[in-house]
Short mmCIF file of C-alpha atoms in Angstrom, two decimals:
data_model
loop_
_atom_site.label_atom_id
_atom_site.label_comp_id
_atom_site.label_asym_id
_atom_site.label_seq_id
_atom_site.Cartn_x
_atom_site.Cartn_y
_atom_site.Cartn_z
CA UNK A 1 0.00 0.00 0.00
CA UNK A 2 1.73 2.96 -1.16
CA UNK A 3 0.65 6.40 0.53
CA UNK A 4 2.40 9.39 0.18
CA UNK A 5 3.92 12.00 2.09
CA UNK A 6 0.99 14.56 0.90
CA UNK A 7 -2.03 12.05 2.00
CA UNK A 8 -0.48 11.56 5.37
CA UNK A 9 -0.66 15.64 5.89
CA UNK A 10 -3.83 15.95 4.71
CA UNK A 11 -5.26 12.67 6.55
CA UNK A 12 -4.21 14.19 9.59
CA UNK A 13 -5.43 17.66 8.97
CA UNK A 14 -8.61 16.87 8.14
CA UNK A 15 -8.66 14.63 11.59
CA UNK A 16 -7.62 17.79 13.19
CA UNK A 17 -9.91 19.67 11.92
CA UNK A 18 -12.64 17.76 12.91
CA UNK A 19 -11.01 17.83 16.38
CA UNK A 20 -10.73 21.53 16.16
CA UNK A 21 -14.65 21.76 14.91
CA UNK A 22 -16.00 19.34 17.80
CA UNK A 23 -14.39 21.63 20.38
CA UNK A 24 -15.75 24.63 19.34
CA UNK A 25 -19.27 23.33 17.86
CA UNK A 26 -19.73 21.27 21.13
CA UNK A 27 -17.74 21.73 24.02
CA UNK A 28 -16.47 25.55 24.10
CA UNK A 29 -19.88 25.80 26.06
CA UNK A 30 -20.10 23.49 29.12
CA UNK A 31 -23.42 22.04 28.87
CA UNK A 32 -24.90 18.29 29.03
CA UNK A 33 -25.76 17.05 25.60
CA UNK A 34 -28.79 15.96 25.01
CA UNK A 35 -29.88 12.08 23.92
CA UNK A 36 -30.70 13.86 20.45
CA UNK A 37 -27.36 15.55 19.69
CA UNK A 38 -25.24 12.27 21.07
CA UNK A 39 -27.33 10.34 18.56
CA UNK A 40 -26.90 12.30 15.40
CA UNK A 41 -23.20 13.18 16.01
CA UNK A 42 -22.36 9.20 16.84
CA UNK A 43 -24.25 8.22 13.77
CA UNK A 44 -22.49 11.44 11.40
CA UNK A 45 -19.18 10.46 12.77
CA UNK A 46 -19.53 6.50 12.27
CA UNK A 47 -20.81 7.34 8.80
CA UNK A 48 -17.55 9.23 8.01
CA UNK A 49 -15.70 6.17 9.14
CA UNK A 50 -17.77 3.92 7.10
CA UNK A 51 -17.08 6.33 4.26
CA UNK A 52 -13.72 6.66 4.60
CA UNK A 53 -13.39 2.95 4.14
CA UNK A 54 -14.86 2.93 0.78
CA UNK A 55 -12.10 5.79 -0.21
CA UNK A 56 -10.03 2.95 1.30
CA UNK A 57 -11.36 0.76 -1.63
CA UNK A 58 -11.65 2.91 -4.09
CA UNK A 59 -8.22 4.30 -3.61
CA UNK A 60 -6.31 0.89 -2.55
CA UNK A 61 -8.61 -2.30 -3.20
CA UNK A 62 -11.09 -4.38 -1.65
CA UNK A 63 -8.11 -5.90 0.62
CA UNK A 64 -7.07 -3.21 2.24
CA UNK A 65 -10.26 -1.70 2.17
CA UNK A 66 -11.41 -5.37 4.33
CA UNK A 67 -8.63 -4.70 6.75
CA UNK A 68 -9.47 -0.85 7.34
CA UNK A 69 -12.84 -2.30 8.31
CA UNK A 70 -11.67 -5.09 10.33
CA UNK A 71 -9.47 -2.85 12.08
CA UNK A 72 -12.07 -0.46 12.70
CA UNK A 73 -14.77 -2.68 14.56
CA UNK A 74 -12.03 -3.90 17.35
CA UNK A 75 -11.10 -0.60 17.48
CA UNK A 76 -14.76 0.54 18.09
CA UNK A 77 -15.24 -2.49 20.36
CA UNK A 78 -12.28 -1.60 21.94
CA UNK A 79 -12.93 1.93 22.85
CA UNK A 80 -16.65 0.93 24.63
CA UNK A 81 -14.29 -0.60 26.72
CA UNK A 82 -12.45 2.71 27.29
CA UNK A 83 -16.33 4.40 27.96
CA UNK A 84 -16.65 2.08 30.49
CA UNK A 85 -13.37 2.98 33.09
CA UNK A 86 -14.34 7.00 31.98
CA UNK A 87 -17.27 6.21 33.66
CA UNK A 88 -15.86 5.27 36.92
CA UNK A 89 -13.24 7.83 36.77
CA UNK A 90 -15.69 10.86 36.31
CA UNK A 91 -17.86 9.21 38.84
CA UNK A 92 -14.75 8.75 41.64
CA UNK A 93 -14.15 12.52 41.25
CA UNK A 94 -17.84 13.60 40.75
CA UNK A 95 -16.99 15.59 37.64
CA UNK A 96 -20.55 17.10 36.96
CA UNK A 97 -21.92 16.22 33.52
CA UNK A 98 -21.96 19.79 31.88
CA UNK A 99 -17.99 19.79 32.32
CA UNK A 100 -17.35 16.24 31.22
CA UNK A 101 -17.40 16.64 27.36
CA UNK A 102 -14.13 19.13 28.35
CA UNK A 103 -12.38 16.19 29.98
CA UNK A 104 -13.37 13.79 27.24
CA UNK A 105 -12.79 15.66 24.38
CA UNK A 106 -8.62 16.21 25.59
CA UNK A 107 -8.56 12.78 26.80
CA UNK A 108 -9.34 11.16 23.70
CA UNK A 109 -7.12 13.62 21.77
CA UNK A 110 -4.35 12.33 23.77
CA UNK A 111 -5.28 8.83 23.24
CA UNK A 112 -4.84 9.32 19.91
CA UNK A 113 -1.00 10.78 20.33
CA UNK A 114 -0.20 8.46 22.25
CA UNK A 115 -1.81 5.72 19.97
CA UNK A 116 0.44 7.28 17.19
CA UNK A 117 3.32 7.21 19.05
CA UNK A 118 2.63 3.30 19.38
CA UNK A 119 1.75 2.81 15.95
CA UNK A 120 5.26 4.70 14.75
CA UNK A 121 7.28 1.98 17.29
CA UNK A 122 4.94 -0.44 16.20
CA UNK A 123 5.55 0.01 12.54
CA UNK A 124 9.61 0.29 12.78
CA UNK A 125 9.57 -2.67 14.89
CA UNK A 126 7.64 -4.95 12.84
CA UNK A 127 9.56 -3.56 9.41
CA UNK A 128 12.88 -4.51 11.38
CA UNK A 129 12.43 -8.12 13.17
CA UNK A 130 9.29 -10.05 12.14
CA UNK A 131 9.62 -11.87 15.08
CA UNK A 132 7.96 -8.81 16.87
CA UNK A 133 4.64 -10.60 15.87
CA UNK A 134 5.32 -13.84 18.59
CA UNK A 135 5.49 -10.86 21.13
CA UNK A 136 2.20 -8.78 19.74
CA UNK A 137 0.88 -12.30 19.75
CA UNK A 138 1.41 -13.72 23.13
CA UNK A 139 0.56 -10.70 24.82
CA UNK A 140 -2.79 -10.38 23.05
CA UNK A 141 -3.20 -13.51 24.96
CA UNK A 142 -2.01 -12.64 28.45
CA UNK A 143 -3.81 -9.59 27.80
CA UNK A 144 -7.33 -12.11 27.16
CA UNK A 145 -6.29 -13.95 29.83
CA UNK A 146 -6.42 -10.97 32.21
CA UNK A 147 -9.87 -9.46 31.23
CA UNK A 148 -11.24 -12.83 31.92
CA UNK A 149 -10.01 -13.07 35.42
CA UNK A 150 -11.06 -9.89 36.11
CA UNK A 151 -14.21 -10.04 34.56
CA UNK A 152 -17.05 -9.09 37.22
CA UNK A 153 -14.43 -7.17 39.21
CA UNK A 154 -13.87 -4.81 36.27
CA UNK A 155 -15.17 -1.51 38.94
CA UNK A 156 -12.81 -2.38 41.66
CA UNK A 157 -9.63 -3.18 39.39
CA UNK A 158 -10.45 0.09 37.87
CA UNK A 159 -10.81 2.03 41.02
CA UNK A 160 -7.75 0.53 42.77
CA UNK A 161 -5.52 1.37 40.00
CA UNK A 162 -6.93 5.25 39.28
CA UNK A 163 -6.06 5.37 43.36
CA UNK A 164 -2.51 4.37 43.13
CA UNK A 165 -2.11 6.90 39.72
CA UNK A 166 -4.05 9.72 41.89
CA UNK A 167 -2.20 9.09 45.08
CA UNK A 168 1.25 9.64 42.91
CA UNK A 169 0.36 12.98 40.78
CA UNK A 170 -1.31 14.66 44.70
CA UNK A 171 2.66 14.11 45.80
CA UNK A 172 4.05 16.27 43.11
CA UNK A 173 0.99 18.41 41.89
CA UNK A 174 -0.57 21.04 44.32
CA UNK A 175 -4.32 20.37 44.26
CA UNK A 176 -7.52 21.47 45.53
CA UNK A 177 -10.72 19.35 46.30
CA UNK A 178 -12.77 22.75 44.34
CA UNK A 179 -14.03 22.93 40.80
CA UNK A 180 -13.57 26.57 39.22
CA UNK A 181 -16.06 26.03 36.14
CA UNK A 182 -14.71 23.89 33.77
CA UNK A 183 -10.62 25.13 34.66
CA UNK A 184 -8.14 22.65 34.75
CA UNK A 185 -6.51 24.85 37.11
CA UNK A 186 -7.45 27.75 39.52
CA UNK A 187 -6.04 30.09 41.83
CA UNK A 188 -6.22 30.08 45.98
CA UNK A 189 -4.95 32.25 48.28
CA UNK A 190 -2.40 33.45 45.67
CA UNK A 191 -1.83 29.97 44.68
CA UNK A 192 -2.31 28.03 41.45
CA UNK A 193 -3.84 24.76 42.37
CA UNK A 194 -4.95 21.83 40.11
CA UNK A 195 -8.90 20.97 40.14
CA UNK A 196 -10.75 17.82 40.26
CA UNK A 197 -11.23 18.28 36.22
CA UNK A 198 -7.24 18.19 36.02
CA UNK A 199 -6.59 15.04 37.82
CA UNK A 200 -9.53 13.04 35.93
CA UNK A 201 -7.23 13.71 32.88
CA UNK A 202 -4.17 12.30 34.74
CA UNK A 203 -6.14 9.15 34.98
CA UNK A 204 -7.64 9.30 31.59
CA UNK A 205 -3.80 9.79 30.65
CA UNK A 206 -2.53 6.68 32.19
CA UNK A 207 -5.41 4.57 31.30
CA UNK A 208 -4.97 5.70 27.57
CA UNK A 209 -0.98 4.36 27.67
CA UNK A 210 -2.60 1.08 28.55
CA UNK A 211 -5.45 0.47 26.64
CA UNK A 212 -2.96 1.40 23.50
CA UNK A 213 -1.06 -1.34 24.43
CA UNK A 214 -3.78 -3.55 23.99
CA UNK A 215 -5.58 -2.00 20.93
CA UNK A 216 -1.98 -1.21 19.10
CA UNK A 217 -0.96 -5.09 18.53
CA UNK A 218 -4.80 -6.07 18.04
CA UNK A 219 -4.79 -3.84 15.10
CA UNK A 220 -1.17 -4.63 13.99
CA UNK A 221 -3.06 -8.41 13.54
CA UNK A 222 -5.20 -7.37 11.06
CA UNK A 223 -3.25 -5.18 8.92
CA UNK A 224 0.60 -4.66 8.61
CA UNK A 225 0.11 -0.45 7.10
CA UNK A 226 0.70 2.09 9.61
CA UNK A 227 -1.76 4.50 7.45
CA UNK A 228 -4.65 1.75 7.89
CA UNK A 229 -3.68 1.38 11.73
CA UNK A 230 -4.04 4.98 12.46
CA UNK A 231 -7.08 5.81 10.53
CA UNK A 232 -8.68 2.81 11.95
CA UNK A 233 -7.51 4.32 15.79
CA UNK A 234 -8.52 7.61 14.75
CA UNK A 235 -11.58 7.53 13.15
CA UNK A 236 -12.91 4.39 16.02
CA UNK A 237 -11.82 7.24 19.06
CA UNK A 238 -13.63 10.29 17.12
CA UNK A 239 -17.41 10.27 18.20
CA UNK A 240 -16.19 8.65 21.76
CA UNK A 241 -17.51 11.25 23.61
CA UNK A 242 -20.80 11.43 21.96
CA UNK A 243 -21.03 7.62 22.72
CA UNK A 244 -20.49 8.04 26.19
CA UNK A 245 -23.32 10.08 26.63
CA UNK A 246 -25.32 7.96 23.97
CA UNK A 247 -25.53 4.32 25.86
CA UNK A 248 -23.63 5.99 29.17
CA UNK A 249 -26.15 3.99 30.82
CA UNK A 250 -26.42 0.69 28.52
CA UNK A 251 -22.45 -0.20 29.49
CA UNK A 252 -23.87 -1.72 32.66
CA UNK A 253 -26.21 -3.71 30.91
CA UNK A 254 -22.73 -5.06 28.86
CA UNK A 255 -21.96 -7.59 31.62
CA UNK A 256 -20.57 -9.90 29.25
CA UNK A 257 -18.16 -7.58 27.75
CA UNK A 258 -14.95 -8.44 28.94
CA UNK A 259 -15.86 -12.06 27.59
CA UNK A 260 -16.60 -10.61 24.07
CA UNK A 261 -13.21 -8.62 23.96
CA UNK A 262 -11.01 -11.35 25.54
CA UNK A 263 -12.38 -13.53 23.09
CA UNK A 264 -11.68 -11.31 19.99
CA UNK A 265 -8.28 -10.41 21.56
CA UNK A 266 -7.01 -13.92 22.05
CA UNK A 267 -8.24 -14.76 18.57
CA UNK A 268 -5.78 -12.13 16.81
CA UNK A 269 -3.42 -13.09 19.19
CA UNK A 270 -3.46 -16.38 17.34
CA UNK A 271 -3.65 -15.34 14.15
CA UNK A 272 -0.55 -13.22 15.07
CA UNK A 273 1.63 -16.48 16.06
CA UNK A 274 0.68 -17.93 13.12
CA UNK A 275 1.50 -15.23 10.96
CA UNK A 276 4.77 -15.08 12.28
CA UNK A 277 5.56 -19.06 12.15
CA UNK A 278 4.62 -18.53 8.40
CA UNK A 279 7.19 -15.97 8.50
CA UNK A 280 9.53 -17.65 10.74
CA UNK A 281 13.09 -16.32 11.15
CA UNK A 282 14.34 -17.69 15.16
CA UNK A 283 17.01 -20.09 14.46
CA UNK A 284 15.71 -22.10 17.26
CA UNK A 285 12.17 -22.56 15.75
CA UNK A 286 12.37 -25.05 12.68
CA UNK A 287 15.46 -23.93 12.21
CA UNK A 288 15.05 -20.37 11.60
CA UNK A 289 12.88 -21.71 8.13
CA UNK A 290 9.37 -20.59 7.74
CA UNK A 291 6.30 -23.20 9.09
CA UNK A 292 3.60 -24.42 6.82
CA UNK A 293 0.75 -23.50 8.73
CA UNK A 294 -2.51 -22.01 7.85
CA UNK A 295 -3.09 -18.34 7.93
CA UNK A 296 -6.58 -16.29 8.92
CA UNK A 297 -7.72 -14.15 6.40
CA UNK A 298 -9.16 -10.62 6.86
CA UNK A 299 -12.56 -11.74 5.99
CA UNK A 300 -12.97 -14.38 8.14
CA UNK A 301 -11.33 -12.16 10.67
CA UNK A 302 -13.81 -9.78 10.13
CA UNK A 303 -16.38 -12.24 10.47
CA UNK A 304 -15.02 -13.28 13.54
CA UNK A 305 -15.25 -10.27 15.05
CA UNK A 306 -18.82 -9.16 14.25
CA UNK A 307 -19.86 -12.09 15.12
CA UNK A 308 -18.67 -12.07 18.40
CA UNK A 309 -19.51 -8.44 19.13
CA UNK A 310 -23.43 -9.56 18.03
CA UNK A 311 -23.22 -12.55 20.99
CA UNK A 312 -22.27 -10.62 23.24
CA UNK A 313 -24.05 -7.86 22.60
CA UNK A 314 -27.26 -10.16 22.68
CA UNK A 315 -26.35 -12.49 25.60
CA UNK A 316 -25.52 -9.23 27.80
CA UNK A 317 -28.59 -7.69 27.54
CA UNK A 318 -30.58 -10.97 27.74
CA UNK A 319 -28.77 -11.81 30.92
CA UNK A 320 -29.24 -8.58 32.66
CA UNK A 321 -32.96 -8.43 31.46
CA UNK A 322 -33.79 -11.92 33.24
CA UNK A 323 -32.27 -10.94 36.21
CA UNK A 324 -34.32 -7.53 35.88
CA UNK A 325 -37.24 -9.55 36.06
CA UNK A 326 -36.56 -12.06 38.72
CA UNK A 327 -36.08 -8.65 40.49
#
């Protein structure tokens, strides 16, 4: 896939841009958006993503224009999972709903640096030792391994952890139990003091650096071009914070969730091993000569993955409506 220097620029312009135009159309103005305006901006910015994929196609072929698309429903799947610890961090420090599109909005712009970053390491990495796909592979697996122990505990493991990160930045960063409006920071007594608002972003920060560990290799399983791995990241994170106020309430009705994603996640963490024994190259496996074994394509990948994200979808809210009723 060959992608010039001059689509780069204006791919991430145009990303910017829309940044740039959901800050000041949206959240310039602290206010609680409505069920009507987190509906039509989730569906306008999922149809740009769907869109995009066909310039994907038109532009590069079905193939990559398959992988865009893979890449962009774990992506998607895997950001819910994002909405779900922003929920108990803006509930541990009571952010009030008119300022939370604020802390959103910058959170998810620096998940998307820092998901760049990954992607650039990611990219070099895998372009330099192909064995780099055992490692993205086996710890796609630990990773599945880990949301399934922790599945039903996913509150508490979340809480513990934004208390460690909170109890480290309130040694170093002067802070003040206050909001001032929507302020990151404010002054008292003279002094310039970090709100509630600012530390909710430390968290966010953290938890971005490792849910891009997770979501980085995933990707990097379905498609090997950096251009397709950021695009998918990029366009799956924009229309996050409409989402979260869209089905804020249906994530606790997602009890089977963690399933869903470990499942998906220890999938491509399969196909990734595999990929890389077809590409073998570690003189102490087979002799540093390739394996004969089968490889997944992107469609049934794809497959795969909707497929999954429908079950779980389906047995989630069937579970937590029979146990509604036996209420």
């Amino acid at each position: 896939m060959h992608v010039t220097p001059l689509i780069w620029i204006v791919t991430i312009l145009v990303i910017l841009g829309l940044f740039v135009f959901d800050f000041f159309a949206h959240v310039r103005t602290p206010h609680e958006p409505t069920f009507r305006e987190s509906a039509f901006w989730s569906a306008v910015y999922i149809g740009i993503a769907i869109l995009f994929g066909f310039v994907i196609i038109w532009g590069w072929g079905g193939t990559y224009g398959g992988e865009y698309f893979a890449g962009y429903v774990t992506e998607k799947a895997l950001s819910v999972d994002n909405l779900f610890v922003f929920v108990i961090i803006m509930s541990t420090f009571a952010i009030p709903r008119q300022y939370q599109q604020k802390v959103l909005l910058i959170g998810i712009v620096m998940a998307l640096v820092m998901r760049g970053a990954f992607i650039a390491v990611g990219a070099a990495a895998i372009n330099a030792y192909s064995w780099v796909f055992y490692l993205f592979g086996l710890f796609l697996v630990y990773t599945a391994y880990k949301l399934i122990k922790e599945a039903g505990h996913e509150a508490e493991v979340e809480e513990e952890r934004e208390s460690k990160i909170i109890a480290i930045a309130k040694r170093f960063l002067p802070t003040t139990e206050e909001f001032d409006g929507d302020r990151l920071t404010t002054k008292i007594d003279g002094k310039r003091l970090v709100t509630p608002l600012f530390l909710a972003l430390v968290a966010i920060g953290f938890t971005d650096i490792l849910f891009a560990l997770d979501s980085i290799p995933a990707i990097y399983g379905l498609t090997k071009e950096p251009y397709i791995v950021f695009t998918a990241n990029a366009f799956a994170l924009m229309g996050l914070r409409q989402l979260y106020f869209l089905i804020g309430g249906l994530l606790e009705r997602l009890v089977y969730l963690s399933y869903g994603l470990s499942i998906i996640l220890a999938f491509i963490g399969v196909k990734l091993v595999l990929h890389a024994l077809h590409e073998n190259t570690l003189p102490f496996i087979n002799g540093g000569e390739p394996l004969s074994v089968p490889e997944i394509s992107t469609g049934v990948s794809l497959l795969v993955i909707l497929g999954v994200l429908v079950v779980t979808a389906v047995a989630s809210l069937l579970k937590t409506r029979n146990t509604a009723a036996k209420s």
